[in-house]
Amino acid sequence: MPDLDTPGAAAAAPRPDARPQRTGHSRRLQAADGTLLHARYFPRRDGVAGDLAVVVAHGFTQSSHSPQMKRISNWLSEHASVVLLDLRGHGRSRGHSTLGWREVLDMDAAVSWARALGYRRVATLGFSLGSAVAVRHGALHRGVGAVAAVSVPGEWHYRGTAAMRTLLRLILTKPGRGLLRLLRRTRVSPSGWSTPDPIDARAAAAELDVPLLVVHGDEDGYFPVHHAWQVHAAAPSGSLWLERGFGHAEAGATESLVTRIGAWLDEHTVAVDPVRA
C-alpha cells in the first residue's frame, strides 16, 4: 500500500463568528478514514480575534488533557489561538496509534477545523511523535503556512538510545502494548505499516514548501541532535534551534521556549490556499 496522501475533510467556508468563546471548548472531529478524534480549542489570551491558529500534536502517550499540554496551550495562546488534538489511540480519540503513519489524517482534520473557524493563517506544531506527524502532514497534505517540530525523530525504527530500545519493546510486543494501554491509556495498533515504510520526517522535510522550525535539546534521551540536523538540512527553508539543557518534547518545554516558538510561528506563518498544491 502506498504512503497515505488522502486529503481530509474539505474545509468549510470561513466563519469567524462561529469561533467558540470558551477556553478549552471540545469538538469531535472525523479523520478521512473514519476515525473519530477529540480536539480542544483555546482562543488567544488577550481576546484579540487574530488570524493565526496553531494546531498542536502531542508526543507518544500524551494527550490534550495532560498537564504538559495544558501549560503549552496556555503559553502559546499569547501569540495565537490554539487547537489541541488527541492523536488516534490517545486521550479521548478513538482508534489505535499507528506511530505517525495514519496520524497525518488526524492532523488534517484538525487543520480543516481551524480553517472552518475562519483562520486565514494556520500552522502546525508537534512534539516528538507529533512533530513527525506535523512534518509529514505539511509535505503530504499542505494547506498550512508553517511547521514547527520539537524533538523530531529523523528516521523510523531508531534504536540508538536505551530509551528508544525500551519503548520499541513495549510497542512491538503484545504484553508491552497491554502495559501501555493499562498504564498510559495509549492504544497501539498491532498491525504493521504500509510496504514500503511511509516517508519519514527527514524525507518529508525535503518536500515542504513552507518554513520549518526544528527545535531540539542537547540532552534529549530519545533522539540525539543528529536527528534535528538531518531534518533541518533536508528542508528548503527553515530554522534550527539547538537548546542547551533541554531534554525531550513536552516534558522539557519551558514557558520561555514555547513563547519563542509562538513568536516565530506568528512571524513566519503565511496564508495559503487550503487546497493541496
mmCIF file of C-alpha atoms in Angstrom:
data_model
loop_
_atom_site.group_PDB
_atom_site.id
_atom_site.type_symbol
_atom_site.label_atom_id
_atom_site.label_comp_id
_atom_site.label_asym_id
_atom_site.label_seq_id
_atom_site.Cartn_x
_atom_site.Cartn_y
_atom_site.Cartn_z
ATOM 1 C CA MET A 1 0.000 0.000 0.000
ATOM 2 C CA PRO A 2 1.445 3.416 -0.856
ATOM 3 C CA ASP A 3 2.011 6.130 1.690
ATOM 4 C CA LEU A 4 -1.118 7.997 2.748
ATOM 5 C CA ASP A 5 -1.757 11.257 0.969
ATOM 6 C CA THR A 6 -5.537 11.189 1.076
ATOM 7 C CA PRO A 7 -6.861 14.681 1.872
ATOM 8 C CA GLY A 8 -9.025 15.046 4.946
ATOM 9 C CA ALA A 9 -12.460 16.561 5.025
ATOM 10 C CA ALA A 10 -12.744 19.681 2.901
ATOM 11 C CA ALA A 11 -12.503 22.874 4.903
ATOM 12 C CA ALA A 12 -15.707 24.810 5.280
ATOM 13 C CA ALA A 13 -16.029 28.450 4.263
ATOM 14 C CA PRO A 14 -14.522 30.833 6.829
ATOM 15 C CA ARG A 15 -16.910 31.559 9.704
ATOM 16 C CA PRO A 16 -15.157 33.820 12.217
ATOM 17 C CA ASP A 17 -18.434 34.368 14.074
ATOM 18 C CA ALA A 18 -18.597 30.631 14.791
ATOM 19 C CA ARG A 19 -15.437 30.591 16.924
ATOM 20 C CA PRO A 20 -16.090 29.210 20.414
ATOM 21 C CA GLN A 21 -15.570 31.770 23.155
ATOM 22 C CA ARG A 22 -14.971 29.283 25.951
ATOM 23 C CA THR A 23 -11.382 28.249 26.635
ATOM 24 C CA GLY A 24 -10.962 24.501 26.246
ATOM 25 C CA HIS A 25 -14.066 24.070 24.066
ATOM 26 C CA SER A 26 -14.153 20.423 22.901
ATOM 27 C CA ARG A 27 -15.031 19.225 19.426
ATOM 28 C CA ARG A 28 -15.433 15.760 17.920
ATOM 29 C CA LEU A 29 -13.705 15.506 14.532
ATOM 30 C CA GLN A 30 -13.548 12.729 11.973
ATOM 31 C CA ALA A 31 -10.435 11.761 10.035
ATOM 32 C CA ALA A 32 -10.692 10.854 6.359
ATOM 33 C CA ASP A 33 -10.527 7.139 7.220
ATOM 34 C CA GLY A 34 -13.479 7.473 9.623
ATOM 35 C CA THR A 35 -11.554 7.569 12.918
ATOM 36 C CA LEU A 36 -13.284 9.778 15.497
ATOM 37 C CA LEU A 37 -10.997 12.315 17.127
ATOM 38 C CA HIS A 38 -11.105 14.662 20.095
ATOM 39 C CA ALA A 39 -9.815 18.238 19.856
ATOM 40 C CA ARG A 40 -9.887 21.303 22.100
ATOM 41 C CA TYR A 41 -9.869 24.987 21.177
ATOM 42 C CA PHE A 42 -8.181 27.803 23.108
ATOM 43 C CA PRO A 43 -8.636 31.399 21.874
ATOM 44 C CA ARG A 44 -5.876 33.968 22.216
ATOM 45 C CA ARG A 45 -5.443 35.043 25.809
ATOM 46 C CA ASP A 46 -5.730 38.764 25.032
ATOM 47 C CA GLY A 47 -9.148 38.328 23.454
ATOM 48 C CA VAL A 48 -7.994 39.591 20.055
ATOM 49 C CA ALA A 49 -9.685 37.642 17.260
ATOM 50 C CA GLY A 50 -6.486 37.358 15.211
ATOM 51 C CA ASP A 51 -5.925 35.419 12.007
ATOM 52 C CA LEU A 52 -3.458 32.757 13.250
ATOM 53 C CA ALA A 53 -4.318 29.356 14.689
ATOM 54 C CA VAL A 54 -1.741 26.749 15.686
ATOM 55 C CA VAL A 55 -2.739 23.084 15.624
ATOM 56 C CA VAL A 56 -0.695 21.205 18.236
ATOM 57 C CA ALA A 57 0.023 17.460 18.189
ATOM 58 C CA HIS A 58 1.360 15.849 21.365
ATOM 59 C CA GLY A 59 4.011 13.198 21.808
ATOM 60 C CA PHE A 60 3.522 9.480 22.366
ATOM 61 C CA THR A 61 1.356 8.627 25.442
ATOM 62 C CA GLN A 62 0.376 12.295 25.922
ATOM 63 C CA SER A 63 -3.000 13.956 25.224
ATOM 64 C CA SER A 64 -4.718 17.327 25.132
ATOM 65 C CA HIS A 65 -5.637 16.883 28.811
ATOM 66 C CA SER A 66 -2.117 16.165 30.096
ATOM 67 C CA PRO A 67 -0.666 18.843 32.406
ATOM 68 C CA GLN A 68 2.205 19.487 29.996
ATOM 69 C CA MET A 69 -0.075 20.127 27.025
ATOM 70 C CA LYS A 70 -2.368 22.362 29.078
ATOM 71 C CA ARG A 71 0.619 24.512 30.040
ATOM 72 C CA ILE A 72 1.872 24.622 26.466
ATOM 73 C CA SER A 73 -1.508 25.717 25.097
ATOM 74 C CA ASN A 74 -1.686 28.483 27.699
ATOM 75 C CA TRP A 75 1.794 29.781 26.857
ATOM 76 C CA LEU A 76 1.228 29.507 23.112
ATOM 77 C CA SER A 77 -2.057 31.397 23.287
ATOM 78 C CA GLU A 78 -0.084 34.586 23.904
ATOM 79 C CA HIS A 79 0.554 34.669 20.151
ATOM 80 C CA ALA A 80 -2.227 32.619 18.553
ATOM 81 C CA SER A 81 -5.392 30.669 19.048
ATOM 82 C CA VAL A 82 -4.648 27.003 19.687
ATOM 83 C CA VAL A 83 -6.229 23.721 18.625
ATOM 84 C CA LEU A 84 -5.021 20.814 20.775
ATOM 85 C CA LEU A 85 -5.525 17.449 19.096
ATOM 86 C CA ASP A 86 -5.671 13.986 20.631
ATOM 87 C CA LEU A 87 -3.967 11.745 18.082
ATOM 88 C CA ARG A 88 -5.688 8.424 17.418
ATOM 89 C CA GLY A 89 -5.217 5.904 20.202
ATOM 90 C CA HIS A 90 -4.567 8.697 22.705
ATOM 91 C CA GLY A 91 -6.718 10.594 25.155
ATOM 92 C CA ARG A 92 -10.354 10.810 24.100
ATOM 93 C CA SER A 93 -9.781 9.966 20.443
ATOM 94 C CA ARG A 94 -10.825 6.591 19.111
ATOM 95 C CA GLY A 95 -8.776 4.118 17.121
ATOM 96 C CA HIS A 96 -5.231 2.890 17.633
ATOM 97 C CA SER A 97 -1.917 4.666 17.300
ATOM 98 C CA THR A 98 -0.032 3.861 14.103
ATOM 99 C CA LEU A 99 3.082 5.670 15.378
ATOM 100 C CA GLY A 100 2.966 8.507 12.864
ATOM 101 C CA TRP A 101 1.599 6.789 9.755
ATOM 102 C CA ARG A 102 -2.162 7.420 9.625
ATOM 103 C CA GLU A 103 -1.935 10.269 12.125
ATOM 104 C CA VAL A 104 -1.441 12.679 9.216
ATOM 105 C CA LEU A 105 -5.182 12.245 8.648
ATOM 106 C CA ASP A 106 -5.814 13.328 12.248
ATOM 107 C CA MET A 107 -3.744 16.455 11.744
ATOM 108 C CA ASP A 108 -5.562 17.239 8.518
ATOM 109 C CA ALA A 109 -8.955 17.025 10.231
ATOM 110 C CA ALA A 110 -7.790 19.465 12.927
ATOM 111 C CA VAL A 111 -6.333 21.860 10.350
ATOM 112 C CA SER A 112 -9.643 21.767 8.473
ATOM 113 C CA TRP A 113 -11.475 22.669 11.683
ATOM 114 C CA ALA A 114 -9.153 25.626 12.286
ATOM 115 C CA ARG A 115 -9.861 26.856 8.773
ATOM 116 C CA ALA A 116 -13.599 26.371 9.266
ATOM 117 C CA LEU A 117 -13.312 28.724 12.246
ATOM 118 C CA GLY A 118 -12.131 31.422 9.861
ATOM 119 C CA TYR A 119 -8.372 31.494 10.457
ATOM 120 C CA ARG A 120 -6.502 32.713 7.380
ATOM 121 C CA ARG A 121 -3.163 31.522 8.725
ATOM 122 C CA VAL A 122 -2.844 28.017 10.150
ATOM 123 C CA ALA A 123 0.411 26.498 11.419
ATOM 124 C CA THR A 124 1.193 23.132 12.971
ATOM 125 C CA LEU A 125 3.364 22.371 15.997
ATOM 126 C CA GLY A 126 4.306 18.868 17.045
ATOM 127 C CA PHE A 127 6.259 17.262 19.859
ATOM 128 C CA SER A 128 8.219 14.019 19.285
ATOM 129 C CA LEU A 129 5.681 11.682 17.620
ATOM 130 C CA GLY A 130 3.526 14.730 16.922
ATOM 131 C CA SER A 131 6.457 16.518 15.294
ATOM 132 C CA ALA A 132 6.926 13.694 12.782
ATOM 133 C CA VAL A 133 3.185 13.887 12.088
ATOM 134 C CA ALA A 134 3.360 17.663 11.579
ATOM 135 C CA VAL A 135 6.261 17.467 9.112
ATOM 136 C CA ARG A 136 4.707 14.578 7.202
ATOM 137 C CA HIS A 137 1.341 16.340 7.076
ATOM 138 C CA GLY A 138 2.952 19.510 5.750
ATOM 139 C CA ALA A 139 4.540 17.556 2.912
ATOM 140 C CA LEU A 140 1.645 15.242 2.040
ATOM 141 C CA HIS A 141 -1.388 17.477 2.579
ATOM 142 C CA ARG A 142 -0.021 21.005 2.589
ATOM 143 C CA GLY A 143 -2.570 23.713 3.387
ATOM 144 C CA VAL A 144 -0.569 25.124 6.326
ATOM 145 C CA GLY A 145 1.616 28.214 6.408
ATOM 146 C CA ALA A 146 4.444 26.940 8.634
ATOM 147 C CA VAL A 147 5.504 23.870 10.609
ATOM 148 C CA ALA A 148 7.328 23.640 13.950
ATOM 149 C CA ALA A 149 8.835 20.331 15.090
ATOM 150 C CA VAL A 150 10.120 19.829 18.640
ATOM 151 C CA SER A 151 12.262 16.739 19.373
ATOM 152 C CA VAL A 152 11.637 15.343 15.910
ATOM 153 C CA PRO A 153 12.746 11.784 15.027
ATOM 154 C CA GLY A 154 14.557 11.961 11.707
ATOM 155 C CA GLU A 155 14.142 8.273 10.919
ATOM 156 C CA TRP A 156 11.839 5.366 11.720
ATOM 157 C CA HIS A 157 12.801 2.398 13.921
ATOM 158 C CA TYR A 158 15.586 4.298 15.676
ATOM 159 C CA ARG A 159 17.265 2.104 18.319
ATOM 160 C CA GLY A 160 20.335 4.139 19.146
ATOM 161 C CA THR A 161 19.349 5.049 22.712
ATOM 162 C CA ALA A 162 18.296 2.924 25.673
ATOM 163 C CA ALA A 163 15.061 4.895 25.976
ATOM 164 C CA MET A 164 14.054 4.095 22.397
ATOM 165 C CA ARG A 165 15.015 0.427 22.714
ATOM 166 C CA THR A 166 12.781 0.152 25.778
ATOM 167 C CA LEU A 167 9.922 1.981 24.071
ATOM 168 C CA LEU A 168 10.128 -0.214 20.983
ATOM 169 C CA ARG A 169 9.986 -3.350 23.131
ATOM 170 C CA LEU A 170 6.709 -2.057 24.549
ATOM 171 C CA ILE A 171 5.291 -1.070 21.170
ATOM 172 C CA LEU A 172 6.261 -4.196 19.251
ATOM 173 C CA THR A 173 5.105 -6.865 21.729
ATOM 174 C CA LYS A 174 1.609 -7.819 22.832
ATOM 175 C CA PRO A 175 2.441 -7.641 26.575
ATOM 176 C CA GLY A 176 4.109 -4.271 26.013
ATOM 177 C CA ARG A 177 1.088 -2.859 24.214
ATOM 178 C CA GLY A 178 -1.075 -4.144 27.052
ATOM 179 C CA LEU A 179 1.049 -2.257 29.576
ATOM 180 C CA LEU A 180 0.846 0.931 27.520
ATOM 181 C CA ARG A 181 -2.920 0.642 27.442
ATOM 182 C CA LEU A 182 -3.175 -0.081 31.159
ATOM 183 C CA LEU A 183 -0.632 2.394 32.495
ATOM 184 C CA ARG A 184 -0.660 5.174 29.890
ATOM 185 C CA ARG A 185 -4.106 4.720 28.310
ATOM 186 C CA THR A 186 -2.430 4.550 24.918
ATOM 187 C CA ARG A 187 -3.758 2.066 22.388
ATOM 188 C CA VAL A 188 -1.184 0.942 19.831
ATOM 189 C CA SER A 189 -2.166 -0.897 16.666
ATOM 190 C CA PRO A 190 -0.751 -4.443 16.426
ATOM 191 C CA SER A 191 -0.797 -4.160 12.628
ATOM 192 C CA GLY A 192 2.298 -3.218 10.691
ATOM 193 C CA TRP A 193 2.831 -0.214 8.472
ATOM 194 C CA SER A 194 2.458 0.051 4.740
ATOM 195 C CA THR A 195 5.060 -1.528 2.488
ATOM 196 C CA PRO A 196 7.396 0.190 1.879
ATOM 197 C CA ASP A 197 7.529 2.254 5.066
ATOM 198 C CA PRO A 198 5.846 5.675 4.884
ATOM 199 C CA ILE A 199 8.212 8.566 4.321
ATOM 200 C CA ASP A 200 9.957 9.669 7.484
ATOM 201 C CA ALA A 201 10.315 13.222 8.760
ATOM 202 C CA ARG A 202 13.664 13.744 7.049
ATOM 203 C CA ALA A 203 12.303 12.791 3.622
ATOM 204 C CA ALA A 204 9.100 14.732 4.232
ATOM 205 C CA ALA A 205 11.019 17.877 5.201
ATOM 206 C CA ALA A 206 12.549 17.956 1.730
ATOM 207 C CA GLU A 207 9.043 18.209 0.249
ATOM 208 C CA LEU A 208 7.879 21.167 2.357
ATOM 209 C CA ASP A 209 7.100 24.428 0.594
ATOM 210 C CA VAL A 210 6.641 26.462 3.803
ATOM 211 C CA PRO A 211 9.085 27.425 6.592
ATOM 212 C CA LEU A 212 10.073 24.714 9.070
ATOM 213 C CA LEU A 213 11.299 25.354 12.611
ATOM 214 C CA VAL A 214 13.232 22.465 14.173
ATOM 215 C CA VAL A 215 13.742 22.654 17.950
ATOM 216 C CA HIS A 216 15.896 20.070 19.705
ATOM 217 C CA GLY A 217 17.570 19.674 23.068
ATOM 218 C CA ASP A 218 21.196 18.710 23.584
ATOM 219 C CA GLU A 219 20.050 16.435 26.439
ATOM 220 C CA ASP A 220 17.372 14.531 24.506
ATOM 221 C CA GLY A 221 17.471 10.958 25.803
ATOM 222 C CA TYR A 222 15.404 9.552 22.943
ATOM 223 C CA PHE A 223 16.707 11.191 19.765
ATOM 224 C CA PRO A 224 20.222 12.700 19.704
ATOM 225 C CA VAL A 225 20.758 16.029 17.956
ATOM 226 C CA HIS A 226 21.739 14.422 14.639
ATOM 227 C CA HIS A 227 18.022 13.831 14.062
ATOM 228 C CA ALA A 228 17.448 17.582 14.162
ATOM 229 C CA TRP A 229 20.397 18.236 11.870
ATOM 230 C CA GLN A 230 19.094 15.745 9.315
ATOM 231 C CA VAL A 231 15.565 17.145 9.236
ATOM 232 C CA HIS A 232 16.696 20.766 9.131
ATOM 233 C CA ALA A 233 19.260 20.093 6.404
ATOM 234 C CA ALA A 234 16.604 18.467 4.232
ATOM 235 C CA ALA A 235 14.148 21.371 4.442
ATOM 236 C CA PRO A 236 14.275 24.007 1.685
ATOM 237 C CA SER A 237 13.510 26.812 4.156
ATOM 238 C CA GLY A 238 13.651 26.933 7.910
ATOM 239 C CA SER A 239 15.422 27.478 11.209
ATOM 240 C CA LEU A 240 17.193 25.195 13.675
ATOM 241 C CA TRP A 241 17.262 25.881 17.402
ATOM 242 C CA LEU A 242 19.543 23.643 19.460
ATOM 243 C CA GLU A 243 18.566 24.289 23.069
ATOM 244 C CA ARG A 244 21.174 23.787 25.788
ATOM 245 C CA GLY A 245 19.944 21.826 28.785
ATOM 246 C CA PHE A 246 16.681 20.902 27.074
ATOM 247 C CA GLY A 247 15.564 17.281 27.254
ATOM 248 C CA HIS A 248 12.733 15.738 25.283
ATOM 249 C CA ALA A 249 9.469 17.134 23.939
ATOM 250 C CA GLU A 250 6.687 18.387 26.235
ATOM 251 C CA ALA A 251 8.384 17.352 29.469
ATOM 252 C CA GLY A 252 11.268 19.742 28.892
ATOM 253 C CA ALA A 253 9.377 22.631 27.315
ATOM 254 C CA THR A 254 9.513 25.888 29.273
ATOM 255 C CA GLU A 255 7.342 28.979 29.055
ATOM 256 C CA SER A 256 10.233 30.903 27.519
ATOM 257 C CA LEU A 257 10.783 28.312 24.793
ATOM 258 C CA VAL A 258 7.099 27.912 23.906
ATOM 259 C CA THR A 259 6.626 31.685 23.799
ATOM 260 C CA ARG A 260 9.571 31.970 21.402
ATOM 261 C CA ILE A 261 8.078 29.239 19.218
ATOM 262 C CA GLY A 262 4.772 31.112 19.188
ATOM 263 C CA ALA A 263 6.511 34.331 18.156
ATOM 264 C CA TRP A 264 8.373 32.506 15.369
ATOM 265 C CA LEU A 265 5.144 30.994 14.055
ATOM 266 C CA ASP A 266 3.398 34.370 14.170
ATOM 267 C CA GLU A 267 6.226 35.914 12.154
ATOM 268 C CA HIS A 268 6.694 33.136 9.586
ATOM 269 C CA THR A 269 3.235 31.631 9.006
ATOM 270 C CA VAL A 270 1.827 32.702 5.663
ATOM 271 C CA ALA A 271 -1.760 32.497 4.460
ATOM 272 C CA VAL A 272 -2.017 29.637 1.961
ATOM 273 C CA ASP A 273 -4.725 28.024 -0.128
ATOM 274 C CA PRO A 274 -6.177 25.101 1.865
ATOM 275 C CA VAL A 275 -6.373 23.034 -1.324
ATOM 276 C CA ARG A 276 -3.261 20.956 -1.778
ATOM 277 C CA ALA A 277 -0.937 22.298 -4.461
#
